[in-house]
Short mmCIF file of C-alpha atoms and ligand atoms in Angstrom, two decimals:
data_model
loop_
_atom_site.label_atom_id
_atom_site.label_comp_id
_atom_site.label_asym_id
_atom_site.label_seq_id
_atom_site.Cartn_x
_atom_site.Cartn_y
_atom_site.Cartn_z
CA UNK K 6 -19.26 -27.99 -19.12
CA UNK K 7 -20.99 -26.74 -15.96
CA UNK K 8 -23.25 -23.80 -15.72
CA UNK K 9 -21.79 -20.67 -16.24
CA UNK K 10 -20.63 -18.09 -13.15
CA UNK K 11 -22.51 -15.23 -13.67
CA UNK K 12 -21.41 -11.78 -12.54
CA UNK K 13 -23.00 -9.05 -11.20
CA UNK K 14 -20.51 -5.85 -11.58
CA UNK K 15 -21.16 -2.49 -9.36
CA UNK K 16 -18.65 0.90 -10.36
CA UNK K 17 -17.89 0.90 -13.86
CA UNK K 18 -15.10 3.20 -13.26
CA UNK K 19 -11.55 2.03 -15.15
CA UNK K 20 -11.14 -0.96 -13.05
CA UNK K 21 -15.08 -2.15 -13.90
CA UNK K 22 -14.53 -1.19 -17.87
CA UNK K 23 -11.44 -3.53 -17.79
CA UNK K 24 -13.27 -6.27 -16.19
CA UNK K 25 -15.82 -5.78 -18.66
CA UNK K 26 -13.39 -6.06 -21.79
CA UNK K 27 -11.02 -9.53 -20.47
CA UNK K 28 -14.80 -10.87 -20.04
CA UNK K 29 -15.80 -9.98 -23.40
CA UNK K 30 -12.11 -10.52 -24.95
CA UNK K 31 -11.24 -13.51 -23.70
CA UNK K 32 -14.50 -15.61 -23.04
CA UNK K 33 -12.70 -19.18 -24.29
CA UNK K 34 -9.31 -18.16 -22.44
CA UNK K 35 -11.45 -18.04 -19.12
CA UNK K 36 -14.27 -20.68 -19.79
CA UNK K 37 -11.43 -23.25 -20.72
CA UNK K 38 -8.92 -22.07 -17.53
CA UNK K 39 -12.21 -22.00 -15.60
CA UNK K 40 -14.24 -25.05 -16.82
CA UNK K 41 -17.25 -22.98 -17.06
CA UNK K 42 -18.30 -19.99 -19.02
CA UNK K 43 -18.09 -16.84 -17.22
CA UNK K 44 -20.78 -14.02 -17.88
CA UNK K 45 -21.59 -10.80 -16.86
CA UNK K 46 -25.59 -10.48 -15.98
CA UNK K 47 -25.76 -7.24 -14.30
CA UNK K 48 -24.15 -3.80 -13.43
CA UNK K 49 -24.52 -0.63 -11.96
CA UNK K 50 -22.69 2.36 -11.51
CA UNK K 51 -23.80 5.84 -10.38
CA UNK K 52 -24.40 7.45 -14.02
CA UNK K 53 -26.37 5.31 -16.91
CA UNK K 54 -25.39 8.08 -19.44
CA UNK K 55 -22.19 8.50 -19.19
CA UNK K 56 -20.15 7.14 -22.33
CA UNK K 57 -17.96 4.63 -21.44
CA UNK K 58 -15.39 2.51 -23.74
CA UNK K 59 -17.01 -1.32 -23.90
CA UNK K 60 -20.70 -2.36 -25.35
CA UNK K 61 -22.83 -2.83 -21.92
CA UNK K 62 -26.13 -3.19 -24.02
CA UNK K 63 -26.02 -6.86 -22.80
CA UNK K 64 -26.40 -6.83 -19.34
CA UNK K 65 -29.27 -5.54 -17.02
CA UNK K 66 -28.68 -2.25 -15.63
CA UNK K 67 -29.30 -1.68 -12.02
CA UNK K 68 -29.33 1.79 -10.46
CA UNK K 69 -28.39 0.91 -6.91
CA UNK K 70 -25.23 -1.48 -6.24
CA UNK K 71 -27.77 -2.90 -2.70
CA UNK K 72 -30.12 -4.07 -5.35
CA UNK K 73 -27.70 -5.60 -7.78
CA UNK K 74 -26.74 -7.38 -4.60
CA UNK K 75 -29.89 -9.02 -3.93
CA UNK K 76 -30.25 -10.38 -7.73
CA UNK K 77 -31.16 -13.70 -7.94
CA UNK K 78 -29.26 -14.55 -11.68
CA UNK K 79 -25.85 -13.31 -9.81
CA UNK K 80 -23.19 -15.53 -8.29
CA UNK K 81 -20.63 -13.03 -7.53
CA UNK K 82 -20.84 -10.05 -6.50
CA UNK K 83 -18.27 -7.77 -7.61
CA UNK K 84 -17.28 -4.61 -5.86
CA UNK K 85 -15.90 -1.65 -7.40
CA UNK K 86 -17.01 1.22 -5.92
CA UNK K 87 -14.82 2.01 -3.29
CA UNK K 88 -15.03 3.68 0.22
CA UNK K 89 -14.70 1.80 3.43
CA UNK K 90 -18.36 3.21 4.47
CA UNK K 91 -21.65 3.56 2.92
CA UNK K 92 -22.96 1.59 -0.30
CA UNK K 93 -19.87 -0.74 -0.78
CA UNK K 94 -19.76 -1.84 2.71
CA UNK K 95 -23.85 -2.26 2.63
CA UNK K 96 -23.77 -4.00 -0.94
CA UNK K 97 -21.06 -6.22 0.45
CA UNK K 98 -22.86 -7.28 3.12
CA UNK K 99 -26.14 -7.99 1.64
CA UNK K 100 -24.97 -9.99 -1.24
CA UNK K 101 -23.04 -12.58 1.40
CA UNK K 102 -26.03 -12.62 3.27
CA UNK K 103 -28.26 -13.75 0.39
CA UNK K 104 -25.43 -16.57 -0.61
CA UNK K 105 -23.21 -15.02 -3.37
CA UNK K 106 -19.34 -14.77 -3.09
CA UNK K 107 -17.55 -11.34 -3.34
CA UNK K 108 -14.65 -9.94 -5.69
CA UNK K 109 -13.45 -6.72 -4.28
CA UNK K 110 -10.82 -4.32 -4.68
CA UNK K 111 -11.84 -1.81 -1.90
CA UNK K 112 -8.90 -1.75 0.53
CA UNK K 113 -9.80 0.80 2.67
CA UNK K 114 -12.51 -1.25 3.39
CA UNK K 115 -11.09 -4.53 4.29
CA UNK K 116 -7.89 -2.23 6.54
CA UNK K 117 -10.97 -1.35 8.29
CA UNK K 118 -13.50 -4.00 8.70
CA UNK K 119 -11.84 -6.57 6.84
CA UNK K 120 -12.47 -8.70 10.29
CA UNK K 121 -16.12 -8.55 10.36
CA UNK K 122 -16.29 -9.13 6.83
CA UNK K 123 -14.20 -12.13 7.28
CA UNK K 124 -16.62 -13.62 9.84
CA UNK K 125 -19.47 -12.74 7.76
CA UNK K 126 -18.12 -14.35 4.62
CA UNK K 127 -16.99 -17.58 6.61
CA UNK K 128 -20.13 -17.96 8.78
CA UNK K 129 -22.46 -17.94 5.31
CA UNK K 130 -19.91 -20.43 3.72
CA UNK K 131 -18.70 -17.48 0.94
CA UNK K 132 -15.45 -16.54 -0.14
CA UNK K 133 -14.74 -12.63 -0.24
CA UNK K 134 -11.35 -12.39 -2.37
CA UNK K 135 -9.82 -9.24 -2.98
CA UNK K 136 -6.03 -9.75 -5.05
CA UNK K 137 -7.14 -6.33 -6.78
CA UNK K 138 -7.01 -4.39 -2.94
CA UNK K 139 -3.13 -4.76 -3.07
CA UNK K 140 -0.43 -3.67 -5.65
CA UNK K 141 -2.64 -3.42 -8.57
CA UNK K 142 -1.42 -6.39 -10.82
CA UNK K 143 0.85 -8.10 -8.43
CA UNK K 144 -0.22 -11.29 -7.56
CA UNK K 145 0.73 -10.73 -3.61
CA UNK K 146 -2.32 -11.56 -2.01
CA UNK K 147 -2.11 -15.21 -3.82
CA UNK K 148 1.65 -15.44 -3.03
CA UNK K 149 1.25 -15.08 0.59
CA UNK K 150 -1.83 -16.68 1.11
CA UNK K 151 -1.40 -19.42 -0.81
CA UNK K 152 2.26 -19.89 -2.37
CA UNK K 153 4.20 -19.09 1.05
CA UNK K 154 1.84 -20.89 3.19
CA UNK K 155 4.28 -23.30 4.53
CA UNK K 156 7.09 -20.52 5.38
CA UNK K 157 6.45 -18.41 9.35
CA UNK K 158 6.60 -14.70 7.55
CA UNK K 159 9.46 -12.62 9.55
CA UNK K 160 8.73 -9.47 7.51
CA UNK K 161 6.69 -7.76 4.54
CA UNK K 162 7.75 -4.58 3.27
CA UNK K 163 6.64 -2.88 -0.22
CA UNK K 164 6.19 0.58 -1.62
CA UNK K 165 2.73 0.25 -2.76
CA UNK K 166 1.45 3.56 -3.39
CA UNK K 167 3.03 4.23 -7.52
CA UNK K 168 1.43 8.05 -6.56
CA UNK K 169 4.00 8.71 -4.19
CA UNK K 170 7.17 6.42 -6.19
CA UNK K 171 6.40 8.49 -9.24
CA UNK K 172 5.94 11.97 -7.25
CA UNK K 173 9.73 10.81 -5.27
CA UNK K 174 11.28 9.85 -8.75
CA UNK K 175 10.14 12.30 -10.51
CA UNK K 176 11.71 15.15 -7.99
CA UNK K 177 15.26 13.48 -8.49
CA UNK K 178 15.41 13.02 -12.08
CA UNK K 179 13.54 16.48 -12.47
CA UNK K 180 15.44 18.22 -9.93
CA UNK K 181 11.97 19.53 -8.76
CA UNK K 182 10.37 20.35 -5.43
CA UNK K 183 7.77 18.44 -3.83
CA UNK K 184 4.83 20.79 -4.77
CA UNK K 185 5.80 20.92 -8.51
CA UNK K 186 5.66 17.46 -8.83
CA UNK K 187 2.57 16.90 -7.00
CA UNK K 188 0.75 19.85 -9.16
CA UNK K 189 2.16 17.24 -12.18
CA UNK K 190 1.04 14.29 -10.65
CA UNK K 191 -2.70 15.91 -10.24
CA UNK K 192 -2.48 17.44 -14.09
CA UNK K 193 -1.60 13.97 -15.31
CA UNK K 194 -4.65 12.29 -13.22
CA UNK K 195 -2.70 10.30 -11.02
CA UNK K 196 -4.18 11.86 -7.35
CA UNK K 197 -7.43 10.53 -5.62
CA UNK K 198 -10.03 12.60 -5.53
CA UNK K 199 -8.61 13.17 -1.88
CA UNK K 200 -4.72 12.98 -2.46
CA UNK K 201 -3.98 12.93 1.54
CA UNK K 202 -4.76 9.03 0.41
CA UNK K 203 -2.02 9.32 -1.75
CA UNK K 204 0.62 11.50 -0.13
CA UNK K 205 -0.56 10.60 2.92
CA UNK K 206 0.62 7.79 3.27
CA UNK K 207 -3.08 6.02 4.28
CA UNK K 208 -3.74 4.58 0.89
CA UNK K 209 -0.29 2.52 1.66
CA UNK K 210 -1.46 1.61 4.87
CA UNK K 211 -4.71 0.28 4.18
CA UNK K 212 -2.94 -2.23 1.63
CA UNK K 213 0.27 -2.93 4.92
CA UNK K 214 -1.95 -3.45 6.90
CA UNK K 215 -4.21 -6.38 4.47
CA UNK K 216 -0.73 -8.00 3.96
CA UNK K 217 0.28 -7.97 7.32
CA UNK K 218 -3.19 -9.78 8.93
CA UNK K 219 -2.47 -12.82 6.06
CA UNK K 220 1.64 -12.58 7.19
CA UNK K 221 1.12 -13.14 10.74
CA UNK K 222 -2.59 -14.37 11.15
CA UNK K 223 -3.95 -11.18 13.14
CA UNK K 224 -6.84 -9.59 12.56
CA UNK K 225 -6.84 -6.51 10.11
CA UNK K 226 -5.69 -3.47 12.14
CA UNK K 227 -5.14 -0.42 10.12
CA UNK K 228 -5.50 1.84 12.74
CA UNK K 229 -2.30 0.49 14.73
CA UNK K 230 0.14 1.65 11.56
CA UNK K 231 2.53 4.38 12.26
CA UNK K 232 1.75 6.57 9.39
CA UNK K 233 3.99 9.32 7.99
CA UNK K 234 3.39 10.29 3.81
CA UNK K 235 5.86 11.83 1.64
CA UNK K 236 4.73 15.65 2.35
CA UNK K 237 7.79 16.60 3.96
CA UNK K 238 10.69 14.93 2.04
CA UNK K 239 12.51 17.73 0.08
CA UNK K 240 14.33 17.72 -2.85
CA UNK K 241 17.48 18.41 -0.84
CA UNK K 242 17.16 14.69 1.35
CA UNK K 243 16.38 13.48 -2.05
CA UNK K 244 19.38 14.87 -3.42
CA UNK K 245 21.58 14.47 0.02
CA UNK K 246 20.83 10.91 0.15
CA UNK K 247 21.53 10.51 -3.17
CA UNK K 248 25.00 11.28 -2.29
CA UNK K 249 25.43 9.34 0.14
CA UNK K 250 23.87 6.20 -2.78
CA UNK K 251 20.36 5.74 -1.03
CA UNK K 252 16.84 6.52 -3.12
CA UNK K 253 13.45 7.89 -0.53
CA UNK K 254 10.96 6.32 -0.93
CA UNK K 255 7.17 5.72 0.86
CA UNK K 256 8.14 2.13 2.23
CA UNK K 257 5.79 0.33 4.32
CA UNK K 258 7.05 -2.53 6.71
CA UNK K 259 5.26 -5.04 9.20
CA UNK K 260 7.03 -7.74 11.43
CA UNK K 261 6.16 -9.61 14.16
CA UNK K 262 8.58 -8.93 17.13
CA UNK K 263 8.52 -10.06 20.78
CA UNK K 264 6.84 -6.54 21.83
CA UNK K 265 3.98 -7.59 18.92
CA UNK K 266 3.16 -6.45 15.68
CA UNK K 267 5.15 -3.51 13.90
CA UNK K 268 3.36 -1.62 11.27
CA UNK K 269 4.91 1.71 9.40
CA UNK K 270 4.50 3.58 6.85
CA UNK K 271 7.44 6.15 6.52
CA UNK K 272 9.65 7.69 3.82
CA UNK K 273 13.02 5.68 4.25
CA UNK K 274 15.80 5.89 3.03
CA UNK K 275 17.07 2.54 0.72
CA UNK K 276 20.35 1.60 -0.97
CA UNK K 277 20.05 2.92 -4.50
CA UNK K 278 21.39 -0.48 -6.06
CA UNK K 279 18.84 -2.49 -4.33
CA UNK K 280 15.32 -3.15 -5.85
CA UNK K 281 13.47 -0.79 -3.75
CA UNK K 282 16.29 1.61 -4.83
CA UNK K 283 15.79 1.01 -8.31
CA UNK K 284 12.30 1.35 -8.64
CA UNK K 285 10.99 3.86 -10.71
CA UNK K 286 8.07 5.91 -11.35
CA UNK K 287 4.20 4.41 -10.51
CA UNK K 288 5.31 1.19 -9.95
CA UNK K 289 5.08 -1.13 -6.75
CA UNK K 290 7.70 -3.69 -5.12
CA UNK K 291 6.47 -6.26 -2.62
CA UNK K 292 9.25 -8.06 -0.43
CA UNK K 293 8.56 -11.04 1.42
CA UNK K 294 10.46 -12.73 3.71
CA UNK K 295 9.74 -16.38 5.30
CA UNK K 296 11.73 -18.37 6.86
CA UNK K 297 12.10 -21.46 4.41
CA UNK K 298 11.64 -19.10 1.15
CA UNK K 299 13.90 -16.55 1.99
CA UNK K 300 12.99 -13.41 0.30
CA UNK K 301 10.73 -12.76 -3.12
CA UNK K 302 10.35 -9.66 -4.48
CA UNK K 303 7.08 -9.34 -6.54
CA UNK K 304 7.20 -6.12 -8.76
CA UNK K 305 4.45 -4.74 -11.54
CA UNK K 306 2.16 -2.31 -11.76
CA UNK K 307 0.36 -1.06 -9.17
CA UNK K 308 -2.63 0.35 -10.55
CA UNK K 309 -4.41 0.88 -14.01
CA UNK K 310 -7.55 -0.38 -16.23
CA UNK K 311 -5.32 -3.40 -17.58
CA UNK K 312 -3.28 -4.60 -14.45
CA UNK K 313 -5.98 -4.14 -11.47
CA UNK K 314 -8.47 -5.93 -14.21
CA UNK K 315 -6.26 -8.48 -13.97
CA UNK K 316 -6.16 -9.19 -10.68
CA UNK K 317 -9.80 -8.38 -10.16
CA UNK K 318 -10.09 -11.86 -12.62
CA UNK K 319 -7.57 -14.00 -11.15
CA UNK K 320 -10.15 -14.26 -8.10
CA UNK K 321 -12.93 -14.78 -10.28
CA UNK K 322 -11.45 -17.60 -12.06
CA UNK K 323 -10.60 -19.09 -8.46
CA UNK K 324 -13.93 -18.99 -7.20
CA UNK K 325 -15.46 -20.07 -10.94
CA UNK K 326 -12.97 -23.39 -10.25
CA UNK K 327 -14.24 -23.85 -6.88
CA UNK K 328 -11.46 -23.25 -5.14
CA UNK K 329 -12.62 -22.03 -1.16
CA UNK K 330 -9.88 -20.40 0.91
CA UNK K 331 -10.50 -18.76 4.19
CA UNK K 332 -10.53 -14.92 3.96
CA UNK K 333 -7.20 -14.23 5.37
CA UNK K 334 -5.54 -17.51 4.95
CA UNK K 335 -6.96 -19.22 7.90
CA UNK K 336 -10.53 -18.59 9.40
CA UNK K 337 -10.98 -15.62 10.57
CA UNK K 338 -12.12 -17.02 13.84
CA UNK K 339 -8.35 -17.92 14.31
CA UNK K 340 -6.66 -15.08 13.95
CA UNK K 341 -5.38 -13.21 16.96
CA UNK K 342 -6.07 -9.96 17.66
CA UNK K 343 -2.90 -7.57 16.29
CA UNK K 344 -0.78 -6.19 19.66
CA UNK K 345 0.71 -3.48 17.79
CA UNK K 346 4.11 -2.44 19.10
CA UNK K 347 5.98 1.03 18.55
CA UNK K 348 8.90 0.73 16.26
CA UNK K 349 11.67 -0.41 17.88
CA UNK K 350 14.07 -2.64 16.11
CA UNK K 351 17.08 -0.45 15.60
CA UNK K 352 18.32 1.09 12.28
CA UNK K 353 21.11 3.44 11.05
CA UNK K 354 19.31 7.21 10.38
CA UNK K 355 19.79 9.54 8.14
CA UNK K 356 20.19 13.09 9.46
CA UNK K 357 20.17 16.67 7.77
CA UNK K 358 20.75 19.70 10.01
CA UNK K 359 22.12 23.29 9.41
CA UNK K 360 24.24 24.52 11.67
CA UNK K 361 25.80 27.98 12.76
CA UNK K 362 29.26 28.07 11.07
CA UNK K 363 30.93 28.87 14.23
CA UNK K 364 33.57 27.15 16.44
CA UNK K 365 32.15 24.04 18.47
CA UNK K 366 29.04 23.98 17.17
CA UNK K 367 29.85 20.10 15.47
CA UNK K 368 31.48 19.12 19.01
CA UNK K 369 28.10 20.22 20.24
CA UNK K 370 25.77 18.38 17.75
CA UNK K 371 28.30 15.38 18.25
CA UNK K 372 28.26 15.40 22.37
CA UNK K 373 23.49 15.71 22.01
CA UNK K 374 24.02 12.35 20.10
CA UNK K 375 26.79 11.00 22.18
CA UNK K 376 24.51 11.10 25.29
CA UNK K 377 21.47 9.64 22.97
CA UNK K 378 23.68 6.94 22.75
CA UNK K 379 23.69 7.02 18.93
CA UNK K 380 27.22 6.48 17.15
CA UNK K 381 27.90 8.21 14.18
CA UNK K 382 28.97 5.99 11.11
CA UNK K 383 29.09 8.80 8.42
CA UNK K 384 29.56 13.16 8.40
CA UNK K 385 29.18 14.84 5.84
CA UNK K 386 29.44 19.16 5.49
CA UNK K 387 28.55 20.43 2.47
CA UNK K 388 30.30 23.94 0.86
CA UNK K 389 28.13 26.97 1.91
CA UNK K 390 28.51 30.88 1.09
CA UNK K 391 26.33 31.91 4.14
CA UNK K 392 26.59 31.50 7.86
CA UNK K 393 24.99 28.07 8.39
CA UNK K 394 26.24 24.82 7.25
CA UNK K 395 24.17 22.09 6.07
CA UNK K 396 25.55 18.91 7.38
CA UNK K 397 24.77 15.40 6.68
CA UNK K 398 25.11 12.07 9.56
CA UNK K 399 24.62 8.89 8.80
CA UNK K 400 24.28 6.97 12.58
CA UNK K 401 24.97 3.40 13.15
CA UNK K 402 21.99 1.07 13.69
CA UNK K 403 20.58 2.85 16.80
CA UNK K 404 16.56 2.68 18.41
CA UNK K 405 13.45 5.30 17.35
CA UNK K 406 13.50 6.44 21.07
CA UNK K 407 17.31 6.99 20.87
CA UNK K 408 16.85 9.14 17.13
CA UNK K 409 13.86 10.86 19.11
CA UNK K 410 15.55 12.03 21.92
CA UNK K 411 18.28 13.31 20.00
CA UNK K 412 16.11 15.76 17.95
CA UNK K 413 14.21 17.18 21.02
CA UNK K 414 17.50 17.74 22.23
CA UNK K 415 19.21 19.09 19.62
CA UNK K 416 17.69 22.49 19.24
CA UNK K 417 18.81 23.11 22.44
CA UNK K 418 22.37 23.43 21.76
CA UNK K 419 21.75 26.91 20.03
CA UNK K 420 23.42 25.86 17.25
CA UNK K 421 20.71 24.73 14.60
CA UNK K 422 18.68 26.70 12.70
CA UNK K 423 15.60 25.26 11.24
CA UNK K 424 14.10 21.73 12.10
CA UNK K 425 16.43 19.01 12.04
CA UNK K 426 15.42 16.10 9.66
CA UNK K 427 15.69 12.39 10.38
CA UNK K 428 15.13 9.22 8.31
CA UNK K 429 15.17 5.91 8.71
CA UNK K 430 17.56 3.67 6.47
CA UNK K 431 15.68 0.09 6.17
CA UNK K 432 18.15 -2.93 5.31
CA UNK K 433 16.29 -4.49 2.66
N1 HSE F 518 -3.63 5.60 -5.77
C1 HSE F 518 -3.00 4.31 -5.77
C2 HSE F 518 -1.57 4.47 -6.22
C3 HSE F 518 -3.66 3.31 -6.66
O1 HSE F 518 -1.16 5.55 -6.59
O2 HSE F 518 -0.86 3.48 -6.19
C4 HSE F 518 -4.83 2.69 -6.03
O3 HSE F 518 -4.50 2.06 -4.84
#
């Protein structure tokens, strides 16, 4: 048996404690799948004292993650602090510089530097693996980078933010509004510390944009993703397009068109008997499409001690075997830099506005959308004791611009009160 792979573990948060227990649970499971033992030699995290659930009495204790980067009895370095700025990115850094490879689950900071990173890992002959950055236990980062590496990707689409899922389930079966729900979602723990991560559609983004750099070989580029969260979807669109049999949810897409790379993040609106439609509470759904495999869908958990401990390992094992992969499936030297395109392939919409109950005022919405050039495929009016009537549209597959320059127009007409609502509805 060769000489074990010994770890070096900074933030022993819930993902770190999990890590801690399949190591300690499972030491023959792993040194057998591995063909050499795997140890932990050293952690940190940013309070000694604090009680945690696993015996750490057998590993050195370091105080600062930079220094248990620098050890010389650790081969990996793994990274579970968090934060695309600051210590991570610094402990990162140094331990590829001083030769060790690099487990991470920090999304935000591969979204965001991912590229350099890359360069760095590849240039000191390291591998910097990070399954645990995307959809908690899904193997997705393995799938496309390794699995589908023979099909050209035409799209990736997921909802991979269980925060949001849960908060948009939960206000359907509930019947509750948004801010209920979120006020739940916070009691129950389920928030970052900053929830505009969550809600906000960036936490999403960070892990669209990781999947869409290995999809089409372009460099990381989280800062081209059209990003929308889940703030303003009411319980009425939930209920609305319920009716009409589609679930909202936080979906984020990326394809590779001839204007260059689409990335969004929106709430859309999905046909309740698909699998998007039928996913429920925290869980994610990945959906790959290539052009041999067709489409996957990979669905599990998306977060949690046991699941993102899982993933965490999977890399671990990989680099304990030996096995040496570029950083985003081919060196990073190759791939191209992202020309990130507006949305623009066209899609049917989903459209809520109240109008004055008076004569013409449909003829009017109807003639605003007419010149857009947007075809209606579905109306709606729902039964109303005051003045106004709420009325639902569902448009044929139309463009963004055309949906845009219907709403600024619409107000216009004098015959809407409040702000008109659109959706997208994504064929998946
Ligand atoms: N906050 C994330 C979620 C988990 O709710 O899915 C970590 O990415």
């Amino acid at each position: 048996m060769s000489a074990p792979l010994r770890l070096g573990i900074a933030g022993l948060g819930t993902v770190g404690i999990g890590v801690v227990k399949i190591i300690q649970n499972h030491a023959e499971l792993l040194s057998a799948r591995s063909g050499r033992p795997v140890q932990i030699t050293a952690i940190c995290a940013r309070d000694r004292q604090k009680n945690r659930d696993a015996d750490l009495s057998d590993y050195a204790w370091e105080d600062c993650a930079r220094d248990l980067a620098r050890r010389d009895d650790v081969d990996v370095f793994v990274e579970l602090i968090g934060g695309d700025e600051g210590i991570a990115r610094e402990a990162i850094e140094i331990a590829l510089d001083s030769g060790k490879d690099v487990v991470t689950a920090n999304k935000a900071l591969l979204a965001i530097h991912g590229q350099a990173l890359a360069e760095r890992a590849e240039r000191q002959g390291r591998s910097l693996r990070f399954e645990a950055a995307v959809a908690g236990g899904i193997p997705v980062i393995k799938t496309l980078t390794e699995s589908l590496a023979g099909n050209r990707i035409s799209r990736v689409m997921g909802v991979m933010n269980g925060t949001c899922n849960y908060i948009l389930t939960r206000m359907q079966s509930a019947g509750l509004p948004y801010e209920a729900v979120f006020e739940e979602a916070r009691q129950l723990g389920y928030l970052e510390a900053d929830p505009t991560l969550d809600v906000g559609g960036i936490d999403a983004s960070h892990k669209l944009a990781i999947l869409s750099a290995i999809a089409f070989g372009t460099q990381p580029a989280f800062d081209a993703v059209e990003i929308e969260g889940i703030e303003r979807v009411s319980i009425d669109d939930i209920n609305r397009a319920a009716d009409m049999g589609y679930r909202i949810k936080l979906l984020g897409v990326a394809q590779m068109t001839a204007r260059g790379l689409e990335q969004r993040m929106s709430p859309c609106l999905v046909p309740a008997d698909s699998p998007l439609g039928q996913l429920e509470g925290g869980t994610n759904m990945v959906v790959i499409e290539g052009d041999s495999v067709g489409q996957i869908v990979l669905r599990g958990a998306g977060a949690g001690e046991g699941p993102t401990a899982s993933a965490v390992m999977s890399d671990v094992i990989e680099i304990a075997r030996g096995v040496r992969l570029p950083v985003f499936g081919q060196p990073a030297e190759t791939l191209s830099k992202a020309h990130p395109a507006r949305t623009a392939v066209p899609a049917a919409y989903y459209m809520r506005l109240t109008l004055a109950d008076k004569p013409g005022a449909l003829a009017k919405i109807a003639s605003v959308l007419g010149d857009a050039g947007i075809s209606i495929d579905r109306m709606r009016q729902y039964g109303h004791a005051e003045d106004t009537a709420p009325v639902l549209i569902v448009t044929h597959k139309t463009t963004p611009d055309a949906i845009d320059h219907a709403i600024e127009a619409l107000p216009r007409t004098g015959v809407i009160t409040g702000e008109p609502v659109e959706l997208r509805i994504e064929e998946v």
